[in-house]
PDB file of C-alpha atoms in Angstrom:
ATOM      1  CA  MET A 540     134.714  96.701  87.122  1.00  0.00           C
ATOM      2  CA  ARG A 541     134.735 100.193  86.177  1.00  0.00           C
ATOM      3  CA  ASN A 542     132.015 101.601  88.154  1.00  0.00           C
ATOM      4  CA  ALA A 543     132.440  98.852  91.721  1.00  0.00           C
ATOM      5  CA  LEU A 544     136.194 100.597  91.553  1.00  0.00           C
ATOM      6  CA  GLU A 545     134.586 104.618  90.745  1.00  0.00           C
ATOM      7  CA  HIS A 546     131.970 103.877  93.091  1.00  0.00           C
ATOM      8  CA  ALA A 547     134.915 102.370  95.734  1.00  0.00           C
ATOM      9  CA  PHE A 548     136.984 105.677  94.987  1.00  0.00           C
ATOM     10  CA  ARG A 549     134.254 108.157  95.375  1.00  0.00           C
ATOM     11  CA  ALA A 550     133.773 106.364  98.830  1.00  0.00           C
ATOM     12  CA  VAL A 551     136.880 107.046 100.347  1.00  0.00           C
ATOM     13  CA  VAL A 552     136.776 110.620  99.218  1.00  0.00           C
ATOM     14  CA  ALA A 553     133.743 111.258 101.123  1.00  0.00           C
ATOM     15  CA  CYS A 554     135.133 109.522 103.891  1.00  0.00           C
ATOM     16  CA  TRP A 555     137.924 111.323 104.090  1.00  0.00           C
ATOM     17  CA  ALA A 556     135.852 114.533 104.103  1.00  0.00           C
ATOM     18  CA  LEU A 557     133.985 113.937 106.231  1.00  0.00           C
ATOM     19  CA  VAL A 558     137.024 112.786 108.712  1.00  0.00           C
ATOM     20  CA  PHE A 559     138.838 116.407 107.345  1.00  0.00           C
ATOM     21  CA  CYS A 560     135.310 118.762 108.072  1.00  0.00           C
ATOM     22  CA  GLU A 561     135.280 116.584 112.161  1.00  0.00           C
ATOM     23  CA  ALA A 562     138.485 117.869 112.613  1.00  0.00           C
ATOM     24  CA  ALA A 563     137.875 121.775 111.673  1.00  0.00           C
ATOM     25  CA  LEU A 564     134.864 121.849 113.908  1.00  0.00           C
ATOM     26  CA  ALA A 565     136.146 120.331 116.933  1.00  0.00           C
ATOM     27  CA  ASP A 566     139.230 122.578 116.360  1.00  0.00           C
ATOM     28  CA  PRO A 567     137.326 125.881 116.447  1.00  0.00           C
ATOM     29  CA  GLN A 568     140.265 127.468 119.177  1.00  0.00           C
ATOM     30  CA  ALA A 569     142.574 126.415 116.560  1.00  0.00           C
ATOM     31  CA  ALA A 570     145.153 129.820 116.226  1.00  0.00           C
ATOM     32  CA  GLU A 571     146.439 132.250 113.934  1.00  0.00           C
ATOM     33  CA  ILE A 572     148.636 134.536 113.463  1.00  0.00           C
ATOM     34  CA  ALA A 573     146.865 138.029 111.845  1.00  0.00           C
ATOM     35  CA  GLN A 574     149.376 139.849 112.249  1.00  0.00           C
ATOM     36  CA  LEU A 575     153.415 140.285 111.835  1.00  0.00           C
ATOM     37  CA  ARG A 576     155.691 142.390 110.551  1.00  0.00           C
ATOM     38  CA  LEU A 577     159.644 143.119 110.895  1.00  0.00           C
ATOM     39  CA  GLU A 578     161.344 146.013 110.982  1.00  0.00           C
ATOM     40  CA  ARG A 579     165.157 146.932 110.803  1.00  0.00           C
ATOM     41  CA  SER A 580     165.948 149.456 113.055  1.00  0.00           C
ATOM     42  CA  ASP A 581     169.610 151.243 114.977  1.00  0.00           C
ATOM     43  CA  GLU A 582     168.418 148.689 118.016  1.00  0.00           C
ATOM     44  CA  GLY A 583     168.241 145.919 115.364  1.00  0.00           C
ATOM     45  CA  VAL A 584     165.092 143.888 114.835  1.00  0.00           C
ATOM     46  CA  LEU A 585     161.883 144.140 116.039  1.00  0.00           C
ATOM     47  CA  LEU A 586     158.664 141.999 115.965  1.00  0.00           C
ATOM     48  CA  SER A 587     155.443 143.333 116.369  1.00  0.00           C
ATOM     49  CA  ALA A 588     153.002 140.096 116.174  1.00  0.00           C
ATOM     50  CA  THR A 589     149.230 139.908 116.597  1.00  0.00           C
ATOM     51  CA  VAL A 590     148.007 135.766 117.508  1.00  0.00           C
ATOM     52  CA  LYS A 591     144.188 135.190 117.816  1.00  0.00           C
ATOM     53  CA  PHE A 592     142.573 131.971 119.475  1.00  0.00           C
ATOM     54  CA  ASP A 593     139.908 131.890 122.296  1.00  0.00           C
ATOM     55  CA  LEU A 594     140.349 129.544 124.598  1.00  0.00           C
ATOM     56  CA  PRO A 595     138.504 126.873 124.862  1.00  0.00           C
ATOM     57  CA  GLY A 596     136.571 125.408 127.977  1.00  0.00           C
ATOM     58  CA  VAL A 597     138.939 123.364 130.325  1.00  0.00           C
ATOM     59  CA  ILE A 598     141.908 125.591 129.908  1.00  0.00           C
ATOM     60  CA  ASP A 599     139.595 128.814 131.227  1.00  0.00           C
ATOM     61  CA  ASP A 600     138.312 126.316 133.965  1.00  0.00           C
ATOM     62  CA  ALA A 601     141.594 125.848 135.296  1.00  0.00           C
ATOM     63  CA  LEU A 602     142.681 129.447 135.133  1.00  0.00           C
ATOM     64  CA  ALA A 603     139.023 130.366 137.000  1.00  0.00           C
ATOM     65  CA  LYS A 604     140.209 127.107 139.907  1.00  0.00           C
ATOM     66  CA  GLY A 605     143.527 129.049 140.544  1.00  0.00           C
ATOM     67  CA  ILE A 606     145.928 127.421 138.025  1.00  0.00           C
ATOM     68  CA  PRO A 607     148.397 129.260 135.843  1.00  0.00           C
ATOM     69  CA  MET A 608     148.764 129.034 132.267  1.00  0.00           C
ATOM     70  CA  PHE A 609     152.391 128.963 130.413  1.00  0.00           C
ATOM     71  CA  PHE A 610     152.997 130.821 126.775  1.00  0.00           C
ATOM     72  CA  VAL A 611     156.101 131.203 125.051  1.00  0.00           C
ATOM     73  CA  ALA A 612     156.787 133.947 121.643  1.00  0.00           C
ATOM     74  CA  GLU A 613     160.020 132.368 120.037  1.00  0.00           C
ATOM     75  CA  ALA A 614     161.463 134.331 117.150  1.00  0.00           C
ATOM     76  CA  VAL A 615     164.768 132.781 115.256  1.00  0.00           C
ATOM     77  CA  LEU A 616     166.224 134.876 112.817  1.00  0.00           C
ATOM     78  CA  PHE A 617     168.286 132.581 109.598  1.00  0.00           C
ATOM     79  CA  ARG A 618     170.793 133.933 107.022  1.00  0.00           C
ATOM     80  CA  ASP A 619     170.305 132.940 103.357  1.00  0.00           C
ATOM     81  CA  ARG A 620     172.728 131.257 102.065  1.00  0.00           C
ATOM     82  CA  TRP A 621     172.886 129.731  98.562  1.00  0.00           C
ATOM     83  CA  TYR A 622     174.735 126.991  98.638  1.00  0.00           C
ATOM     84  CA  TRP A 623     174.305 125.595 101.500  1.00  0.00           C
ATOM     85  CA  TYR A 624     171.191 125.662 104.955  1.00  0.00           C
ATOM     86  CA  ASP A 625     170.227 128.887 106.328  1.00  0.00           C
ATOM     87  CA  ARG A 626     172.126 129.747 108.939  1.00  0.00           C
ATOM     88  CA  GLN A 627     170.930 130.852 112.126  1.00  0.00           C
ATOM     89  CA  VAL A 628     172.358 134.299 113.492  1.00  0.00           C
ATOM     90  CA  ALA A 629     170.000 134.880 116.396  1.00  0.00           C
ATOM     91  CA  ALA A 630     166.888 133.391 118.765  1.00  0.00           C
ATOM     92  CA  ALA A 631     164.537 135.782 121.085  1.00  0.00           C
ATOM     93  CA  ALA A 632     161.899 133.925 123.755  1.00  0.00           C
ATOM     94  CA  ARG A 633     158.589 135.098 125.282  1.00  0.00           C
ATOM     95  CA  HIS A 634     157.738 133.329 128.542  1.00  0.00           C
ATOM     96  CA  MET A 635     154.789 134.445 129.621  1.00  0.00           C
ATOM     97  CA  ARG A 636     152.219 133.275 132.913  1.00  0.00           C
ATOM     98  CA  LEU A 637     148.829 134.152 133.168  1.00  0.00           C
ATOM     99  CA  SER A 638     146.898 133.025 136.235  1.00  0.00           C
ATOM    100  CA  TYR A 639     143.439 134.702 137.620  1.00  0.00           C
ATOM    101  CA  GLN A 640     143.544 135.755 141.533  1.00  0.00           C
ATOM    102  CA  PRO A 641     139.872 134.308 143.133  1.00  0.00           C
ATOM    103  CA  LEU A 642     140.519 136.405 145.986  1.00  0.00           C
ATOM    104  CA  THR A 643     141.043 139.336 144.183  1.00  0.00           C
ATOM    105  CA  ARG A 644     139.588 138.427 140.454  1.00  0.00           C
ATOM    106  CA  ARG A 645     142.569 139.798 139.074  1.00  0.00           C
ATOM    107  CA  TRP A 646     144.340 138.487 136.088  1.00  0.00           C
ATOM    108  CA  ARG A 647     147.751 138.885 136.488  1.00  0.00           C
ATOM    109  CA  LEU A 648     150.563 138.632 133.233  1.00  0.00           C
ATOM    110  CA  VAL A 649     154.320 137.994 134.153  1.00  0.00           C
ATOM    111  CA  VAL A 650     156.777 137.982 130.976  1.00  0.00           C
ATOM    112  CA  SER A 651     159.885 136.664 130.653  1.00  0.00           C
ATOM    113  CA  PRO A 652     163.122 136.085 128.429  1.00  0.00           C
ATOM    114  CA  THR A 653     164.263 132.364 130.457  1.00  0.00           C
ATOM    115  CA  PRO A 654     161.283 130.037 131.329  1.00  0.00           C
ATOM    116  CA  ILE A 655     159.220 131.689 134.498  1.00  0.00           C
ATOM    117  CA  GLY A 656     160.579 130.757 138.058  1.00  0.00           C
ATOM    118  CA  ASN A 657     163.888 130.592 136.777  1.00  0.00           C
ATOM    119  CA  SER A 658     166.984 133.199 137.304  1.00  0.00           C
ATOM    120  CA  GLY A 659     166.676 136.458 135.071  1.00  0.00           C
ATOM    121  CA  LEU A 660     164.433 139.877 134.530  1.00  0.00           C
ATOM    122  CA  ALA A 661     160.609 138.634 134.880  1.00  0.00           C
ATOM    123  CA  LEU A 662     157.902 141.511 134.555  1.00  0.00           C
ATOM    124  CA  GLY A 663     154.194 141.590 135.499  1.00  0.00           C
ATOM    125  CA  GLN A 664     151.503 143.218 135.330  1.00  0.00           C
ATOM    126  CA  THR A 665     148.224 142.864 136.043  1.00  0.00           C
ATOM    127  CA  PHE A 666     143.620 143.784 135.053  1.00  0.00           C
ATOM    128  CA  ASP A 667     140.995 143.808 135.932  1.00  0.00           C
ATOM    129  CA  THR A 668     139.448 141.089 132.703  1.00  0.00           C
ATOM    130  CA  ARG A 669     140.468 138.540 131.043  1.00  0.00           C
ATOM    131  CA  GLU A 670     139.688 140.190 127.790  1.00  0.00           C
ATOM    132  CA  GLU A 671     142.166 142.718 128.674  1.00  0.00           C
ATOM    133  CA  ALA A 672     144.693 139.477 130.053  1.00  0.00           C
ATOM    134  CA  LEU A 673     144.603 137.365 126.872  1.00  0.00           C
ATOM    135  CA  ALA A 674     144.501 140.654 124.615  1.00  0.00           C
ATOM    136  CA  ALA A 675     148.117 140.980 126.783  1.00  0.00           C
ATOM    137  CA  VAL A 676     149.126 137.279 125.412  1.00  0.00           C
ATOM    138  CA  GLN A 677     147.982 137.390 122.257  1.00  0.00           C
ATOM    139  CA  ARG A 678     149.911 140.862 120.956  1.00  0.00           C
ATOM    140  CA  THR A 679     154.150 141.543 121.262  1.00  0.00           C
ATOM    141  CA  SER A 680     154.903 145.246 120.000  1.00  0.00           C
ATOM    142  CA  HIS A 681     158.532 145.702 118.718  1.00  0.00           C
ATOM    143  CA  TRP A 682     160.015 143.231 120.247  1.00  0.00           C
ATOM    144  CA  LYS A 683     163.579 142.812 119.641  1.00  0.00           C
ATOM    145  CA  ILE A 684     164.744 139.789 118.575  1.00  0.00           C
ATOM    146  CA  ALA A 685     168.094 140.092 117.364  1.00  0.00           C
ATOM    147  CA  ASP A 686     171.395 143.481 117.740  1.00  0.00           C
ATOM    148  CA  ALA A 687     171.886 145.909 114.893  1.00  0.00           C
ATOM    149  CA  ALA A 688     175.416 143.670 114.815  1.00  0.00           C
ATOM    150  CA  ASP A 689     173.855 140.665 113.905  1.00  0.00           C
ATOM    151  CA  VAL A 690     172.610 141.496 110.717  1.00  0.00           C
ATOM    152  CA  ASP A 691     174.685 142.637 107.997  1.00  0.00           C
ATOM    153  CA  PRO A 692     172.876 145.557 105.661  1.00  0.00           C
ATOM    154  CA  ASP A 693     173.273 143.560 102.165  1.00  0.00           C
ATOM    155  CA  GLY A 694     171.901 140.299 103.901  1.00  0.00           C
ATOM    156  CA  ARG A 695     169.035 138.625 103.029  1.00  0.00           C
ATOM    157  CA  TYR A 696     167.767 137.137 106.127  1.00  0.00           C
ATOM    158  CA  ASN A 697     164.234 135.430 107.394  1.00  0.00           C
ATOM    159  CA  VAL A 698     162.254 135.050 110.549  1.00  0.00           C
ATOM    160  CA  ASP A 699     160.572 131.685 112.526  1.00  0.00           C
ATOM    161  CA  PHE A 700     157.774 133.098 114.839  1.00  0.00           C
ATOM    162  CA  ARG A 701     156.286 130.378 116.871  1.00  0.00           C
ATOM    163  CA  PHE A 702     153.549 130.962 119.294  1.00  0.00           C
ATOM    164  CA  ARG A 703     152.313 128.339 121.405  1.00  0.00           C
ATOM    165  CA  LEU A 704     150.523 127.040 125.083  1.00  0.00           C
ATOM    166  CA  ASP A 705     153.349 124.887 126.633  1.00  0.00           C
ATOM    167  CA  VAL A 706     151.829 122.493 128.208  1.00  0.00           C
ATOM    168  CA  SER A 707     154.819 120.944 129.937  1.00  0.00           C
ATOM    169  CA  GLN A 708     155.252 123.523 133.065  1.00  0.00           C
ATOM    170  CA  LEU A 709     151.019 122.703 133.696  1.00  0.00           C
ATOM    171  CA  PRO A 710     151.359 120.398 137.107  1.00  0.00           C
ATOM    172  CA  ARG A 711     151.267 117.234 136.096  1.00  0.00           C
ATOM    173  CA  PRO A 712     148.034 115.949 136.148  1.00  0.00           C
ATOM    174  CA  PHE A 713     147.248 118.439 133.110  1.00  0.00           C
ATOM    175  CA  GLN A 714     150.478 117.173 131.756  1.00  0.00           C
ATOM    176  CA  ILE A 715     149.423 113.496 131.571  1.00  0.00           C
ATOM    177  CA  GLY A 716     145.252 115.287 130.474  1.00  0.00           C
ATOM    178  CA  ALA A 717     146.508 117.301 128.275  1.00  0.00           C
ATOM    179  CA  VAL A 718     148.830 114.955 125.240  1.00  0.00           C
ATOM    180  CA  GLY A 719     146.524 113.901 122.495  1.00  0.00           C
ATOM    181  CA  HIS A 720     143.380 116.336 123.239  1.00  0.00           C
ATOM    182  CA  ALA A 721     143.020 119.063 120.680  1.00  0.00           C
ATOM    183  CA  ASP A 722     141.629 122.085 123.622  1.00  0.00           C
ATOM    184  CA  TRP A 723     144.930 121.836 124.628  1.00  0.00           C
ATOM    185  CA  ASN A 724     146.781 122.532 121.240  1.00  0.00           C
ATOM    186  CA  ILE A 725     147.220 125.972 120.899  1.00  0.00           C
ATOM    187  CA  SER A 726     150.450 126.693 118.027  1.00  0.00           C
ATOM    188  CA  VAL A 727     151.078 128.985 115.178  1.00  0.00           C
ATOM    189  CA  MET A 728     153.875 129.614 113.346  1.00  0.00           C
ATOM    190  CA  ARG A 729     155.045 131.531 110.295  1.00  0.00           C
ATOM    191  CA  ASN A 730     158.076 131.632 108.723  1.00  0.00           C
ATOM    192  CA  GLN A 731     158.746 135.966 107.287  1.00  0.00           C
ATOM    193  CA  ARG A 732     160.990 137.734 105.151  1.00  0.00           C
ATOM    194  CA  LEU A 733     163.348 141.014 106.942  1.00  0.00           C
ATOM    195  CA  VAL A 734     162.851 143.248 104.166  1.00  0.00           C
ATOM    196  CA  ALA A 735     166.290 144.310 103.357  1.00  0.00           C
ATOM    197  CA  GLU A 736     168.142 147.372 103.898  1.00  0.00           C
ATOM    198  CA  SER A 737     168.304 148.737 100.624  1.00  0.00           C
ATOM    199  CA  ALA A 738     164.488 147.793 100.232  1.00  0.00           C
ATOM    200  CA  ARG A 739     163.785 150.265 102.483  1.00  0.00           C
TER     201      ARG A 739
END
């Protein structure tokens, strides 16, 4: 009886190991945060980050056909509270639309603090290569996520940073095809402590 249970247990463990290995092999484009830095300045709290990921073939094909891709970087600043949940004191977002122009063979990146297409300030850049355009999507430098007035020098804070491909802004047929498809799941998140003023 004991041997039978041991064999059954080993079989279950082997099955789970196989499932995890297949999941790892099926998701080579998994995103990772290669670098995340927070700093205090006279302007407020600044965030710099580098996110690494490869675009799967299905997304590359859509871009080549002129379908833009939308990415969102989000940062939320929390103040520690020992007696209750941490309190959100500031939040910021960077909406990015990456597109390829087949006629000019150039790449364009539009960045806005609000969803692209809504009224608001949007900045655009053009690139000669896919690699240059993708590097601009993946890299964020000295992004102000909170004003100086939002941060108490003596307070303890932490930041939730998230980066993702926003499939909700794709054309409807692509949204339907993206549901449950690993190739469209580009998302990563990290929480990091903001160094106290006195520790600088």
